[in-house]
Coordinates of C-alpha atoms in Angstrom, one line a residue:
M1 CA 92.6 127.6 154.4
S2 CA 89.4 128.2 152.5
T3 CA 87.7 125.4 150.5
I4 CA 88.4 127.2 147.2
A5 CA 92.1 127.5 148.0
R6 CA 92.3 123.8 148.9
L7 CA 90.6 122.8 145.6
Y8 CA 93.1 124.9 143.6
L9 CA 96.1 123.6 145.5
I10 CA 95.0 120.0 145.2
S11 CA 94.5 120.3 141.5
L12 CA 97.8 122.1 141.1
A13 CA 99.5 119.3 143.0
I14 CA 97.9 116.7 140.7
A15 CA 98.8 118.6 137.6
D16 CA 102.4 119.1 138.7
T17 CA 102.7 115.4 139.6
L18 CA 101.5 114.5 136.1
C19 CA 104.1 116.9 134.6
L20 CA 106.9 115.1 136.5
F21 CA 105.5 111.7 135.6
W22 CA 105.1 112.3 131.8
G23 CA 108.0 114.6 131.3
S24 CA 110.6 113.4 133.7
L25 CA 109.9 109.8 134.8
I26 CA 108.6 108.5 131.4
D27 CA 110.2 110.8 128.8
L28 CA 113.7 111.0 130.4
S29 CA 114.3 108.2 132.9
L30 CA 113.0 105.3 130.9
L31 CA 115.0 106.5 127.9
W32 CA 118.2 106.0 129.8
W33 CA 117.2 102.8 131.5
D34 CA 116.0 101.0 128.4
P35 CA 117.8 101.4 125.0
N36 CA 114.6 100.5 123.2
P37 CA 111.7 101.8 125.4
F38 CA 108.2 101.1 124.1
W39 CA 107.3 104.8 124.6
S40 CA 109.5 105.5 121.5
S41 CA 107.3 103.4 119.3
S42 CA 104.1 104.6 117.6
P43 CA 101.5 105.7 118.9
W44 CA 103.1 106.1 122.3
C45 CA 105.7 108.5 121.1
E46 CA 103.1 110.9 119.8
L47 CA 100.7 110.3 122.7
L48 CA 103.3 111.0 125.3
T49 CA 103.9 114.4 123.7
V50 CA 100.2 115.3 124.0
L51 CA 100.1 114.2 127.7
E52 CA 103.2 116.1 128.6
F53 CA 102.0 119.3 126.9
G54 CA 98.5 118.9 128.4
S55 CA 99.8 118.5 132.0
V56 CA 102.1 121.6 131.6
F57 CA 99.3 123.7 130.2
T58 CA 97.0 122.6 133.1
S59 CA 99.5 123.4 135.8
T60 CA 100.4 126.8 134.3
W61 CA 96.8 127.9 133.8
I62 CA 95.7 126.7 137.2
V63 CA 98.3 129.1 138.7
I64 CA 96.9 132.0 136.5
V65 CA 93.3 131.3 137.2
F66 CA 94.0 130.9 140.9
T67 CA 95.8 134.3 140.9
L68 CA 92.8 135.8 139.0
E69 CA 90.4 134.4 141.6
R70 CA 92.4 135.9 144.4
Y71 CA 92.1 139.3 142.7
L72 CA 88.4 138.9 142.2
V73 CA 87.9 138.0 145.9
L74 CA 89.7 141.2 146.9
S75 CA 87.8 143.5 144.5
R76 CA 84.4 141.9 145.2
T77 CA 82.2 143.6 147.8
R78 CA 79.4 141.1 147.9
P79 CA 80.0 137.7 149.7
R80 CA 79.5 134.6 147.6
Q81 CA 77.6 131.5 148.6
P82 CA 80.1 128.7 149.6
C83 CA 78.2 125.9 147.8
S84 CA 77.8 127.6 144.5
Q85 CA 81.4 129.0 144.8
T86 CA 82.7 125.4 145.3
R87 CA 80.8 124.1 142.3
V88 CA 82.0 126.9 140.1
T89 CA 85.6 126.3 141.2
V90 CA 85.4 122.5 140.4
G91 CA 83.9 123.4 137.0
V92 CA 86.7 125.8 136.3
I93 CA 89.4 123.4 137.2
L94 CA 87.9 120.6 135.1
S95 CA 87.5 123.0 132.2
I96 CA 91.1 124.0 132.5
A97 CA 92.3 120.4 132.4
L98 CA 90.0 119.5 129.5
V99 CA 90.8 122.6 127.4
S100 CA 94.6 122.2 128.1
H101 CA 94.6 118.7 126.8
L102 CA 92.5 119.6 123.8
V103 CA 94.9 122.4 122.9
A104 CA 97.8 119.9 123.2
I105 CA 96.3 117.5 120.7
P106 CA 98.1 119.1 117.7
A107 CA 101.3 118.1 119.4
Y108 CA 100.5 114.6 118.4
W109 CA 101.9 115.3 114.9
I110 CA 105.1 117.2 115.7
Y111 CA 106.9 114.0 116.7
G112 CA 107.1 110.7 115.0
S113 CA 108.5 107.2 115.7
K114 CA 111.3 106.1 113.3
L115 CA 113.6 103.1 113.1
Q116 CA 117.3 103.9 113.7
N117 CA 120.4 101.7 113.9
S118 CA 121.7 101.4 117.4
T119 CA 125.0 99.8 118.3
L120 CA 124.7 97.6 121.4
P121 CA 127.4 95.3 123.0
N122 CA 128.3 92.7 120.4
Q123 CA 125.5 93.6 118.0
T124 CA 123.7 96.3 116.0
E125 CA 120.0 96.4 115.8
Q126 CA 117.2 98.8 114.8
V127 CA 115.4 100.6 117.6
H128 CA 112.5 103.0 117.6
V129 CA 113.4 106.6 118.1
C130 CA 111.0 109.6 118.7
V131 CA 112.1 112.2 116.2
Y132 CA 110.9 115.8 115.7
N133 CA 109.2 116.4 112.4
R134 CA 110.7 119.4 110.8
S135 CA 107.8 121.1 109.0
F136 CA 105.9 124.4 109.0
F137 CA 103.0 122.7 110.9
S138 CA 105.4 121.5 113.7
T139 CA 107.0 125.0 113.9
A140 CA 103.6 126.7 114.1
V141 CA 102.3 124.3 116.8
V142 CA 105.5 124.7 118.9
W143 CA 105.3 128.5 118.7
F144 CA 101.6 128.4 119.7
H145 CA 102.2 126.1 122.6
T146 CA 105.2 128.2 123.7
L147 CA 103.1 131.3 123.9
V148 CA 100.2 129.4 125.6
S149 CA 102.5 127.9 128.3
G150 CA 105.0 130.8 128.6
G151 CA 104.5 134.2 127.0
I152 CA 100.8 134.9 127.7
P153 CA 100.8 133.4 131.3
Y154 CA 103.8 135.5 132.3
V155 CA 102.1 138.7 131.2
L156 CA 98.8 137.8 133.0
L157 CA 100.6 136.7 136.2
I158 CA 102.5 140.0 136.5
L159 CA 99.4 142.0 135.6
F160 CA 97.2 140.3 138.2
N161 CA 99.9 140.5 140.9
V162 CA 100.2 144.3 140.3
L163 CA 96.4 144.6 140.6
I164 CA 96.4 142.5 143.8
G165 CA 99.2 144.6 145.3
H166 CA 97.2 147.7 144.5
Q167 CA 94.2 146.2 146.2
L168 CA 96.2 145.3 149.3
Y169 CA 97.7 148.8 149.5
A170 CA 94.2 150.3 149.3
A171 CA 92.9 147.9 151.9
S172 CA 95.6 149.0 154.4
K173 CA 94.0 152.5 154.3
M174 CA 90.4 151.5 155.0
F175 CA 90.7 152.1 158.8
T176 CA 91.0 155.2 160.9
Q177 CA 93.7 155.8 163.4
E178 CA 91.3 155.1 166.3
Q179 CA 90.2 151.8 164.8
L180 CA 93.8 150.8 164.2
K181 CA 94.6 151.4 167.9
S182 CA 91.7 149.1 168.9
I183 CA 93.0 146.2 166.8
N184 CA 94.8 143.8 169.1
G185 CA 98.1 142.5 167.6
V186 CA 97.5 143.5 164.0
T187 CA 99.6 146.1 162.2
T188 CA 98.1 146.9 158.8
R189 CA 101.3 148.0 157.2
A190 CA 103.2 144.9 158.4
L191 CA 100.4 142.6 157.1
M192 CA 100.2 144.4 153.8
R193 CA 104.0 144.2 153.4
K194 CA 104.0 140.5 154.3
S195 CA 101.1 139.7 152.0
I196 CA 102.7 141.4 149.0
L197 CA 106.1 139.8 149.7
I198 CA 104.6 136.3 149.9
L199 CA 102.5 136.8 146.8
F200 CA 105.3 138.1 144.7
T201 CA 107.8 135.5 146.0
I202 CA 105.5 132.7 144.9
S203 CA 104.7 134.2 141.6
F204 CA 108.2 135.3 140.6
T205 CA 109.6 132.0 141.7
F206 CA 107.2 130.4 139.1
V207 CA 108.4 132.9 136.4
L208 CA 112.1 132.5 137.4
L209 CA 112.1 128.7 137.1
T210 CA 110.0 128.5 133.9
L211 CA 111.2 131.5 131.9
P212 CA 114.6 130.0 131.0
R213 CA 112.7 127.1 129.3
F214 CA 110.6 129.6 127.3
V215 CA 113.7 131.6 126.2
T216 CA 115.9 128.6 125.2
Y217 CA 113.0 127.0 123.4
C218 CA 112.5 130.2 121.4
I219 CA 116.2 130.3 120.5
L220 CA 116.3 126.7 119.5
R221 CA 113.3 127.2 117.2
T222 CA 114.7 130.3 115.5
A223 CA 118.5 130.6 115.4
Y224 CA 119.1 126.9 115.6
N225 CA 116.0 125.6 113.7
R226 CA 117.9 123.8 111.0
P227 CA 118.4 120.1 110.1
E228 CA 122.1 120.0 110.7
H229 CA 121.8 121.2 114.4
D230 CA 122.5 118.2 116.7
R231 CA 120.6 118.6 119.9
D232 CA 122.8 116.1 121.6
D233 CA 126.0 118.0 120.8
Y234 CA 127.0 119.4 124.2
S235 CA 129.9 121.3 122.8
Q236 CA 127.3 123.9 121.9
L237 CA 126.3 126.0 124.9
I238 CA 122.7 126.4 123.7
N239 CA 122.2 122.6 124.2
I240 CA 123.6 122.8 127.8
F241 CA 121.4 125.8 128.7
A242 CA 118.4 124.2 127.1
D243 CA 118.8 121.1 129.3
I244 CA 119.4 123.2 132.4
A245 CA 116.2 125.1 131.6
I246 CA 114.3 121.8 131.3
M247 CA 115.5 120.8 134.8
L248 CA 114.5 124.2 136.2
Q249 CA 111.0 123.7 134.7
W250 CA 110.7 120.3 136.4
L251 CA 112.0 121.8 139.6
N252 CA 109.2 124.3 139.5
S253 CA 106.7 121.4 139.1
A254 CA 108.3 119.7 142.2
I255 CA 108.1 122.7 144.5
N256 CA 105.1 124.7 143.0
F257 CA 102.5 123.3 145.4
L258 CA 104.9 123.4 148.4
L259 CA 105.6 127.1 147.9
Y260 CA 101.9 127.9 148.5
C261 CA 102.1 126.1 151.8
V262 CA 105.4 126.7 153.5
V263 CA 104.8 130.5 153.5
S264 CA 102.0 129.8 156.0
K265 CA 103.0 129.8 159.7
P266 CA 100.3 127.4 160.7
F267 CA 101.4 124.9 158.0
R268 CA 105.0 125.1 159.2
R269 CA 103.9 124.6 162.8
E270 CA 101.8 121.6 161.9
L271 CA 104.6 120.2 159.8
F272 CA 107.1 120.6 162.6
L273 CA 104.7 118.8 165.0
V274 CA 104.3 115.9 162.5
L275 CA 108.0 115.5 161.9
T276 CA 108.8 115.6 165.6
C277 CA 105.9 113.4 166.6
R278 CA 104.5 116.0 168.9
T279 CA 100.9 117.1 169.6
R280 CA 99.5 120.6 170.2
T281 CA 99.3 121.3 173.9
S282 CA 96.7 124.0 173.8
D283 CA 94.6 126.0 171.4
T284 CA 95.4 129.6 170.7
P285 CA 93.2 131.7 173.1
T286 CA 90.7 134.0 171.4
S287 CA 90.6 137.7 171.9
N288 CA 87.9 139.3 174.0
N289 CA 88.3 142.7 172.4
P290 CA 84.9 144.1 171.6
L291 CA 86.3 145.9 168.6
K292 CA 87.9 142.8 167.1
V293 CA 85.4 143.1 164.2
Y294 CA 87.9 145.5 162.6
N295 CA 90.6 142.8 163.0
L296 CA 88.3 140.2 161.3
Q297 CA 87.4 142.6 158.6
F298 CA 90.9 143.5 157.7
T299 CA 92.1 139.9 157.9
S300 CA 89.2 138.9 155.6
V301 CA 90.6 141.3 153.0
L302 CA 94.2 140.0 153.2
H303 CA 93.5 136.3 153.8
P304 CA 92.3 135.3 150.3
V305 CA 95.7 136.3 148.8
I306 CA 97.7 134.2 151.3
T307 CA 96.2 130.8 150.6
A308 CA 97.1 129.5 154.0
G309 CA 96.5 132.7 155.8
S310 CA 99.8 133.1 157.5

């Protein structure tokens, strides 16, 4: 795995972990454990919304930029310096995180903390509740954030994947029949097919798990965007589907990083050795084929797309 791929995957793992922490552990779990959680009081109610949106934006756009970077690697003919490339990657990742949280700041004003009567065993008391502020500003912010985290990334992801698939197809035709016969153990068509399959599996899993949240959120903010709509009324199917979509989104955050790794055969082998407490007996022998340069050249074209180089 290249240094650039490791940097993107580490940052993706951190962003997805923050998504699960702010959106699942804090926002949902503590709400059910504690009838009056301090996160429902001001300013924590508003701040939690900003942190949740910021982590979601960061995770989404790291995937998009990572896919773009893989396409640029395939289309670039000149090699880049590793040191400068690493510095640029770190700068890009930090910029994504910073801009994502800056874009999420307007979400601070779409929710507010209000006191509400709550019936507890043998008593009734007022507790803080985080309530959505129904206003034109809140609607505009929600729609903007929905497009930033859903609509635009989906279009870009599909576009870059199509371009990468085209580059891989073109790369499979860069060798003559005589060169292909000299490559030991490499079938260009099989590698090209496997690379595209892995790439599209990862990308469309991301879209499949996050698209329902995008669709249900749009429906809730259009057809059901009225004061009398009770979001906790589960006799309405839209509320059930919306909660399922939220769970799918958090599922994506839980498996997003893992998807990029389990497609790699070396990763699966090392994971098996760790789980079974075994050690590698011998290293894989290298080929003495004098024409292995073609093998290396073709692998260097396909390898950037498969982050672990399976």
